[in-house]
Amino acid sequence: MTVIKQEIQDASSFIEEKIGGLSPEIGLILGSGLGVLADEIKNPIRISYSDIPNFPVSTVEGHAGQFVFGELNGKMVAAMQGRFHFYEGYAMDKVTFPVRVMKELGIEKVIVTNAAGGVNKEFEPGDLMVIADHINNFGTNPLIGPNSNEFGPRFPDMSTTYSESLQTLAHETARDLGLKLQSGVYVGNTGPTYETPAEVRMLRALGGDAVGMSTVPEVIIARHAGMAVLGISCISNMAAGILDQPLHHDEVIETTEKVKANFLSLVKNIVSKMN
Ligand code: HPA
């Protein structure tokens, strides 16, 4: 067995012991300011990342750094309250480690969420966006290195990265709830700087609708492992240079606070209808 496979199994065995007979079906990766969703989980079993063997520890503000297992709208979920970002200095295998642990736990579907800057000028801060596709602008790829066939293929197909049926479900759910839901292309940048206005113009010209500093690595690993992925961005601000104001992390957190209710009801209703 490879070292990484052993590390994943050690982490997942530790979790299995803590959660008893629960078998989570859906993984939730909760972005900046969106971790509150995990507070809605019934009979939660919380496991701090720092207790899980081989897990990195989250450092960024607004991220609690724990897994929450339990029932959300009738489904057993594993929610990550806080994720690991490349800009924090974690190597890509650390950033994506939790996704492989989810897969080892038997999870086949993940909902990946984030706060993102709006690149599409039609968007407004507070909009929610289903990720229809992404552009990997990290300048690297979490699958670089020897490929373990036990995880997935050497050259994974990325033509339908974000599940079309889950995107449809998201749009139907938003319509039923009377919520506005955008759809677009998420560009993943390393950060931690926000973009320059010139970079934002470039991203728009390249077909990006939203930009953030996460998601792409985890989604690549999830797809490599054959998991179905739904991505939802909360447009927390317009990207640099669109409005005449500087960007600040506090604004990102404030906007996600404001749209929390919509975000929660959208994701919970999607979860309840996933099969
Ligand atoms: N750029 C990159 N990442 C972000 C932004 C942004 O404008 N807003 C929230 N995350």
mmCIF file of C-alpha atoms and ligand atoms in Angstrom, residues 115-118 193-195 211-213 236-240 247 252, ligand 1:
data_model
loop_
_atom_site.group_PDB
_atom_site.id
_atom_site.type_symbol
_atom_site.label_atom_id
_atom_site.label_comp_id
_atom_site.label_asym_id
_atom_site.label_seq_id
_atom_site.Cartn_x
_atom_site.Cartn_y
_atom_site.Cartn_z
ATOM 1 C CA ALA A 115 -17.033 32.873 -1.156
ATOM 2 C CA ALA A 116 -15.967 34.392 -4.462
ATOM 3 C CA GLY A 117 -15.541 37.721 -6.164
ATOM 4 C CA GLY A 118 -17.956 38.515 -8.978
ATOM 5 C CA THR A 193 -3.709 38.662 -2.828
ATOM 6 C CA TYR A 194 -6.998 39.658 -4.332
ATOM 7 C CA GLU A 195 -6.685 40.220 -8.065
ATOM 8 C CA VAL A 211 -12.951 34.194 -8.805
ATOM 9 C CA GLY A 212 -11.770 32.653 -5.567
ATOM 10 C CA MET A 213 -8.861 30.957 -3.832
ATOM 11 C CA SER A 236 -19.322 38.155 -1.543
ATOM 12 C CA ASN A 237 -18.020 41.177 -3.425
ATOM 13 C CA MET A 238 -17.459 42.384 -6.934
ATOM 14 C CA ALA A 239 -13.888 41.531 -7.998
ATOM 15 C CA ALA A 240 -11.282 44.301 -7.984
ATOM 16 C CA LEU A 247 -11.496 44.817 -1.186
ATOM 17 C CA VAL A 252 -16.465 38.946 2.315
HETATM 18 N N1 HPA B 1 -11.077 37.368 -5.263
HETATM 19 C C1 HPA B 1 -10.570 36.189 -4.878
HETATM 20 N N2 HPA B 1 -11.087 35.480 -3.901
HETATM 21 C C2 HPA B 1 -12.177 35.958 -3.275
HETATM 22 C C3 HPA B 1 -12.762 37.177 -3.612
HETATM 23 C C4 HPA B 1 -12.176 37.934 -4.672
HETATM 24 O O1 HPA B 1 -12.618 39.025 -5.037
HETATM 25 N N3 HPA B 1 -13.828 37.366 -2.802
HETATM 26 C C5 HPA B 1 -13.879 36.271 -1.993
HETATM 27 N N4 HPA B 1 -12.887 35.413 -2.275
#
